[in-house]
Coordinates of C-alpha atoms in Angstrom, one line a residue:
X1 CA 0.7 10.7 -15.0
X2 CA 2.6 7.6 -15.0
X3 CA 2.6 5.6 -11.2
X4 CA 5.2 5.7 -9.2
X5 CA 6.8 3.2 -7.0
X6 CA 10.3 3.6 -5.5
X7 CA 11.7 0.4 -4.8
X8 CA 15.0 -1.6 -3.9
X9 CA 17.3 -2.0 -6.8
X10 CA 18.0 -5.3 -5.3
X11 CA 14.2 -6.2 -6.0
X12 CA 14.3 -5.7 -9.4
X13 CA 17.1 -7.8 -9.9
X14 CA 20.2 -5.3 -9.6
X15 CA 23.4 -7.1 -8.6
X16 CA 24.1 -4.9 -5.7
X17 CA 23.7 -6.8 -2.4
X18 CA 26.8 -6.7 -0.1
X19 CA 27.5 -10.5 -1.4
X20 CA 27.1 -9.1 -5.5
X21 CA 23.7 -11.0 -5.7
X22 CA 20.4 -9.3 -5.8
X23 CA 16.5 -10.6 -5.0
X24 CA 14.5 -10.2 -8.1
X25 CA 11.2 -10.6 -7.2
X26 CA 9.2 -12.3 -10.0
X27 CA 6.1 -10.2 -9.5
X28 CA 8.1 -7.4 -9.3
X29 CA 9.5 -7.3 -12.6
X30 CA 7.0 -9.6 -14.6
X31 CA 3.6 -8.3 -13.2
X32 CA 3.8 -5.2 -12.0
X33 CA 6.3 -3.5 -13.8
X34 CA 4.8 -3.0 -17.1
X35 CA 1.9 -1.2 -15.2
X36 CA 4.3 1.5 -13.4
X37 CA 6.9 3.4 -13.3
X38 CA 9.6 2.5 -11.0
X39 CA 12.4 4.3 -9.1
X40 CA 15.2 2.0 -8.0
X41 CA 17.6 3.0 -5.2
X42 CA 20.3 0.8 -3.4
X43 CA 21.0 3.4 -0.5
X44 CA 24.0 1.4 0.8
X45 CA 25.6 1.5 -3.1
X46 CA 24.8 5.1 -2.9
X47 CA 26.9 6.3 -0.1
X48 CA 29.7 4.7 -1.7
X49 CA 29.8 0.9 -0.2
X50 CA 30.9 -1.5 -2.5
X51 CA 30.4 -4.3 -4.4
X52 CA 30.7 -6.9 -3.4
X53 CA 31.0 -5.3 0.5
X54 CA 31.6 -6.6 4.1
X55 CA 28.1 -6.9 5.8
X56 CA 26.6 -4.1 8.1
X57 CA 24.0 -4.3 11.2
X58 CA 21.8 -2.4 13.1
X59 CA 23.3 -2.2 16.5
X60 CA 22.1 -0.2 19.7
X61 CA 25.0 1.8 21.6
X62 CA 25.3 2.5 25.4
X63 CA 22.9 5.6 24.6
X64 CA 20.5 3.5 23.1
X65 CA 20.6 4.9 19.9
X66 CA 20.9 2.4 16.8
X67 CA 23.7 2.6 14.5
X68 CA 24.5 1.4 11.5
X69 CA 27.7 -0.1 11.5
X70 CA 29.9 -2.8 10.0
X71 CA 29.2 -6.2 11.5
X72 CA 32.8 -7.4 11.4
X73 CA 34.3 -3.8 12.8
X74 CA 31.7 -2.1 14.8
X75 CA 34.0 1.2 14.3
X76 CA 33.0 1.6 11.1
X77 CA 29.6 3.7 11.9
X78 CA 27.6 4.5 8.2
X79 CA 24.6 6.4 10.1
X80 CA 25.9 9.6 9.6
X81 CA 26.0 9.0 5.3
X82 CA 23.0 7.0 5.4
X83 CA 20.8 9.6 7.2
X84 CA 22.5 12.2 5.0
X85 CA 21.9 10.4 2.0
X86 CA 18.2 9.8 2.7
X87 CA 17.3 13.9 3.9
X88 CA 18.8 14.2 0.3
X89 CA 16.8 11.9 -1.5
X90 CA 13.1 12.4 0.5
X91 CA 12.0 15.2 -1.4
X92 CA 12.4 13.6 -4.7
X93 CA 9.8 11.0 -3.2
X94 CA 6.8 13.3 -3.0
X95 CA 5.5 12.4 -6.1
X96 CA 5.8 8.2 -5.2
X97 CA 2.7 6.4 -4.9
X98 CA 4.4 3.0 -3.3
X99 CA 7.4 1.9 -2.1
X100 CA 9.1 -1.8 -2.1
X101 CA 11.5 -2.6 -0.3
X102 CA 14.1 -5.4 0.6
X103 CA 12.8 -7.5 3.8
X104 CA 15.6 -7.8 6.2
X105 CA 17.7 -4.9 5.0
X106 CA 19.7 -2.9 8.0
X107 CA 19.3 -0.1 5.7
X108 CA 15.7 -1.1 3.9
X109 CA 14.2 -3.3 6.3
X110 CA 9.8 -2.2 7.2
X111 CA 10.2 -4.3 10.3
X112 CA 11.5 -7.5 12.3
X113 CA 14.9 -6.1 11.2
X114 CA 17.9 -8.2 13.8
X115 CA 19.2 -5.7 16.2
X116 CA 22.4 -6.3 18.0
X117 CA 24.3 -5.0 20.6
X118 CA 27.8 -3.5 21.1
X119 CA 28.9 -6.7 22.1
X120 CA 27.6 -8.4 18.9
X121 CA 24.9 -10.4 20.9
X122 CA 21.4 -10.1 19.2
X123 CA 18.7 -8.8 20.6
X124 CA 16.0 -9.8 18.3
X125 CA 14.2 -8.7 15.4
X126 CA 13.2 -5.7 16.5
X127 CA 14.4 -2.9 14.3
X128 CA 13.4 -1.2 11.6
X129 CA 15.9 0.3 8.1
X130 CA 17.6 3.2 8.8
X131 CA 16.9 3.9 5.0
X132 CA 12.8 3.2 5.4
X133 CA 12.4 4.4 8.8
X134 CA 13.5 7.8 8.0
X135 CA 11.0 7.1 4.5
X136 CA 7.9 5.9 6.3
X137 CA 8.0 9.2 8.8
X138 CA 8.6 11.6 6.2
X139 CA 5.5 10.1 4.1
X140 CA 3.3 8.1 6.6
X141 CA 0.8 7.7 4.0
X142 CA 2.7 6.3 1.4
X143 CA 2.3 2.6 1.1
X144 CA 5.2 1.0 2.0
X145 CA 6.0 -2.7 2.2
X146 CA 8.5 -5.2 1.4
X147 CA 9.8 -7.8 -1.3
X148 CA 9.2 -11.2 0.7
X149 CA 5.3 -9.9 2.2
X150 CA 4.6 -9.9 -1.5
X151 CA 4.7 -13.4 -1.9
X152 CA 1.6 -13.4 0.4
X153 CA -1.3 -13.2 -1.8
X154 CA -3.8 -11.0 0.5
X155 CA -0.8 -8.7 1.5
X156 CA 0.4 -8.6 -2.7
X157 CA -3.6 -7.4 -3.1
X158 CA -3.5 -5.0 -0.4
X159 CA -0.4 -3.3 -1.4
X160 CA -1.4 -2.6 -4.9
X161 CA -4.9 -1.9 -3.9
X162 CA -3.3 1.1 -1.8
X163 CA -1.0 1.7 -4.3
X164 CA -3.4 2.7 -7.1
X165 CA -5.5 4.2 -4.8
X166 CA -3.0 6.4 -3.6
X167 CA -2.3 7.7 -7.4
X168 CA -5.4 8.3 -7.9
X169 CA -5.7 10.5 -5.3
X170 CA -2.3 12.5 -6.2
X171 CA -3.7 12.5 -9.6
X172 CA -7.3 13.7 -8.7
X173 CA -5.6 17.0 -6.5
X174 CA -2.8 17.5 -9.0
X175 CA -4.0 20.5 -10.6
X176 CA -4.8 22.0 -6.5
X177 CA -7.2 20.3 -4.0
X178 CA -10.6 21.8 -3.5
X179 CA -13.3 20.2 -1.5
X180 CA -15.3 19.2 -4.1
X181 CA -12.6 17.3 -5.8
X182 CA -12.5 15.7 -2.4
X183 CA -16.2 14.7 -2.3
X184 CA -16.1 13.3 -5.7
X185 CA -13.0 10.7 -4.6
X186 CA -14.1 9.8 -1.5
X187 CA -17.4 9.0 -3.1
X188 CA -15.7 6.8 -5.5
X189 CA -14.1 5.4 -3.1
X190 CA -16.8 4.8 -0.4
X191 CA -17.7 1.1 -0.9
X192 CA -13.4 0.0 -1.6
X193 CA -13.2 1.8 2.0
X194 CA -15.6 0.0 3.6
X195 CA -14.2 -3.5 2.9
X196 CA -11.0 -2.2 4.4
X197 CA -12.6 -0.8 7.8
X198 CA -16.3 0.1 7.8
X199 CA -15.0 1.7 11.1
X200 CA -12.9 3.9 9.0
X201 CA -15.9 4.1 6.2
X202 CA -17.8 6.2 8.9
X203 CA -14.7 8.7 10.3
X204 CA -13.8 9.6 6.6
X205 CA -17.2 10.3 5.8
X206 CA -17.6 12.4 8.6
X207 CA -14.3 14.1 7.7
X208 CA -15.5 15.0 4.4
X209 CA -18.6 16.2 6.0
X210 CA -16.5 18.7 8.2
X211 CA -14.4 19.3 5.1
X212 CA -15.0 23.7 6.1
X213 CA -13.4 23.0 9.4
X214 CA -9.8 22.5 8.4
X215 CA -7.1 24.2 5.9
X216 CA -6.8 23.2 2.6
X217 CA -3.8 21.6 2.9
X218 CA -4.4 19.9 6.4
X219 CA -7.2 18.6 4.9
X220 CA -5.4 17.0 2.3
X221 CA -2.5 15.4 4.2
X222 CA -5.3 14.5 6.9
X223 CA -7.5 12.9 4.5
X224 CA -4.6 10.9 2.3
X225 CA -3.2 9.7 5.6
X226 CA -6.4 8.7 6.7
X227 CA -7.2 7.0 3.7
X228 CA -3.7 4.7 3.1
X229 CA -4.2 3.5 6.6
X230 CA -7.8 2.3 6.3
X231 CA -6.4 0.4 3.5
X232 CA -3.8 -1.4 5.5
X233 CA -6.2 -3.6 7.3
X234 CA -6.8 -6.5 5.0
X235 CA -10.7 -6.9 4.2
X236 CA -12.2 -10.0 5.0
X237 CA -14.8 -12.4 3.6
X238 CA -17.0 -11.1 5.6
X239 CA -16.6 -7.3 5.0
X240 CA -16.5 -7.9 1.3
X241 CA -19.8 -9.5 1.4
X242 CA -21.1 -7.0 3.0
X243 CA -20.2 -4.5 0.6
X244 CA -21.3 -6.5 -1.8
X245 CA -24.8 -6.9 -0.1
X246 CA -24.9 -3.0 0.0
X247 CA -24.3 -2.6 -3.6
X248 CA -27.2 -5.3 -4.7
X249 CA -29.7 -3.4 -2.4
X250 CA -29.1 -0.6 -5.2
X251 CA -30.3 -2.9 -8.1
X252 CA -32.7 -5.3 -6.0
X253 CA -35.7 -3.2 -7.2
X254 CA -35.1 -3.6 -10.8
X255 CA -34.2 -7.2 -10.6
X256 CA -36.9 -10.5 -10.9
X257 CA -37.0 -12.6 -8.1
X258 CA -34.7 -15.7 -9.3
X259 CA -31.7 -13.1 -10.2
X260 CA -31.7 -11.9 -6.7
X261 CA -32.0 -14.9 -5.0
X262 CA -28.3 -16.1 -7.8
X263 CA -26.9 -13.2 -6.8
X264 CA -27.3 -13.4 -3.0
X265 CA -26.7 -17.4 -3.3
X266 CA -23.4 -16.4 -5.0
X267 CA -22.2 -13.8 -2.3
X268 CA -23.3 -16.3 0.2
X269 CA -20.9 -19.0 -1.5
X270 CA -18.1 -16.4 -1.4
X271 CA -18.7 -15.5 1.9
X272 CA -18.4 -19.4 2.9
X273 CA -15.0 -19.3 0.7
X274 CA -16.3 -21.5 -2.0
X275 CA -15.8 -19.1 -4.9
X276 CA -13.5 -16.4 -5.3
X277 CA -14.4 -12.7 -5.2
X278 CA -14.3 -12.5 -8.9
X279 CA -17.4 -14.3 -9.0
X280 CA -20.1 -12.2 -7.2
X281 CA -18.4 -8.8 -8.7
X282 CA -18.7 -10.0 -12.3
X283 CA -22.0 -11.1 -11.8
X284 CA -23.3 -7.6 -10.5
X285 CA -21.1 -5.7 -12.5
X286 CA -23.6 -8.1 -15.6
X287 CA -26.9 -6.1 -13.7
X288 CA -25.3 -2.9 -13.8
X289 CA -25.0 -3.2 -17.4
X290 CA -28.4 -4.5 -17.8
X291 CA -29.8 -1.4 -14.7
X292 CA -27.2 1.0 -15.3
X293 CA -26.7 3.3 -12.4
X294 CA -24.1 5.7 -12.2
X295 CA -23.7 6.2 -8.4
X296 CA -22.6 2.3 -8.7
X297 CA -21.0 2.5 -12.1
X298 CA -18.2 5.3 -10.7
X299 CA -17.0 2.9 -7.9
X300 CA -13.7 2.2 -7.8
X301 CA -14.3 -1.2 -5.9
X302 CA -15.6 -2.8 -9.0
X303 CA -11.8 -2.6 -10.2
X304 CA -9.4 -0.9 -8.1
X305 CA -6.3 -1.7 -10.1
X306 CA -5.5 -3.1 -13.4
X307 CA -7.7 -6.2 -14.0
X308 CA -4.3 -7.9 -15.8
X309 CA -2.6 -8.4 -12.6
X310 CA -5.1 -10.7 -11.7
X311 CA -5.2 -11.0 -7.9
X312 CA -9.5 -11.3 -7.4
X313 CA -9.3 -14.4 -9.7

């Protein structure tokens, strides 16, 4: 089950931006690409504008409702086709793990998108896609984010941390959710959660707990949901050492004296930022081999995505 990721055509270098250029984004299509599958749409293209094409903005009418309309006619309304085109296209999203999308975009903008009004004044970066608003409410747990966040290293790691989580989840219930396939993920995934929100480490476990309380499939929207937005908050230093703490209080009975004290020295220096978070995993993920456990062994926060892309180092 290959992941998933729809993502602006423009992104991956597609020469269908309303001046015929495109914003290939180098991690994009170097990095990630070999490691998933991708989906490319260029909604605007899709509903018929060409290329090259005048330019279109979000504007707000005297209803304050926001249109998308040309910038140099403001008579020449594409809401209607774009919303069209984008009930059309939802369903075939269901099976997405991740979407990219093109920062700034009237159509595929997450946020600060310009907003204008009908006298062509701006009002501020206040909007969001019509394209990617309509996406991010039909699947509000499907990581979404866009081309130019990506060059932020802690926002690139979260992304694909969510990303890969998320598969594994779709992958885990593909065959039909049960509660003890739901058990056996979120126990993988206990100590990953808790560098994200140990806030959210504690209502997730108590969801699980309740698991008998809800319907199948509430549970497993609810859960997923639940899940993807935990992950959004970026985990610090500090929370990271703190799962790592947690996981050498496992081992700290089978280890001498001197290898606790290099272990806790190392998660100390990372905590100060003086080593990345490489370091301290690599060395416990050493003790686990030499004290296997397999509570620890099966966590997915030893390596929560492909180690090739590189982004603990």
């Amino acid at each position: 089950m290959a992941v998933k990721i729809g993502i602006s055509a423009c992104v991956l270098g597609d020469k269908v931006r309303f001046d015929g250029g495109h914003k290939a984004s180098t991690f994009c299509t170097q990095q990630l690409q070999p490691l998933v599958q991708y989906v490319a749409v260029c909604p605007e293209q899709a509903i018929g504008m060409g290329v090259p094409r005048p330019a279109i903005r979000l504007q707000r009418d005297t209803q304050q409702q926001i249109r998308l309309v040309q910038s140099r006619d403001n008579s020449l309304d594409y809401t209607e086709q774009m919303l069209d085109y984008t009930a059309q296209m939802l369903p075939r999203f269901a099976e997405l793990s991740g979407y990219i999308v093109c920062a700034k975009s009237p159509t595929c903008g997450m946020e600060r998108v310009k907003l204008y009004d009908t006298e062509g004044n701006a009002l501020g970066k206040l909007a969001v896609g019509v394209y990617t608003r309509q996406l991010m409410q039909a699947y509000p747990w499907l990581p979404v984010e866009e081309d130019g966040r990506l060059l932020d290293p802690a926002l690139k790691e979260n992304f694909v941390s969510r990303v890969f989580a998320c598969h594994d989840f779709q992958k885990t219930m593909r065959d039909g959710f049960s509660i003890g396939k739901l058990v056996a993920f979120h126990s993988r995934y206990k100590f990953l959660v808790m560098a994200h929100s140990p806030v959210a480490y504690h209502q997730l476990g108590k969801l699980v707990a309740e698991a008998k309380l809800f319907q199948p499939a509430e549970l497993q929207l609810r859960y997923l949901t639940e899940l993807m937005q935990a992950m959004r908050n970026i985990a610090t230093r500090k929370q990271h050492a703190n799962v790592l703490q947690h996981l050498q209080g496992f081992l700290k009975k089978l280890m001498d004296s001197a290898a606790r004290q290099e272990l806790a020295e190392l998660i100390n220096r990372y905590r100060c930022g003086r080593v990345p978070l490489l370091a301290p995993v690599t060395l416990l993920q050493h003790y686990l081999r030499l004290y296997p456990n397999n509570y620890l062994q099966q966590q997915v926060y030893f390596n929560p995505y492909p180690e090739q892309l590189g982004l603990r180092a």
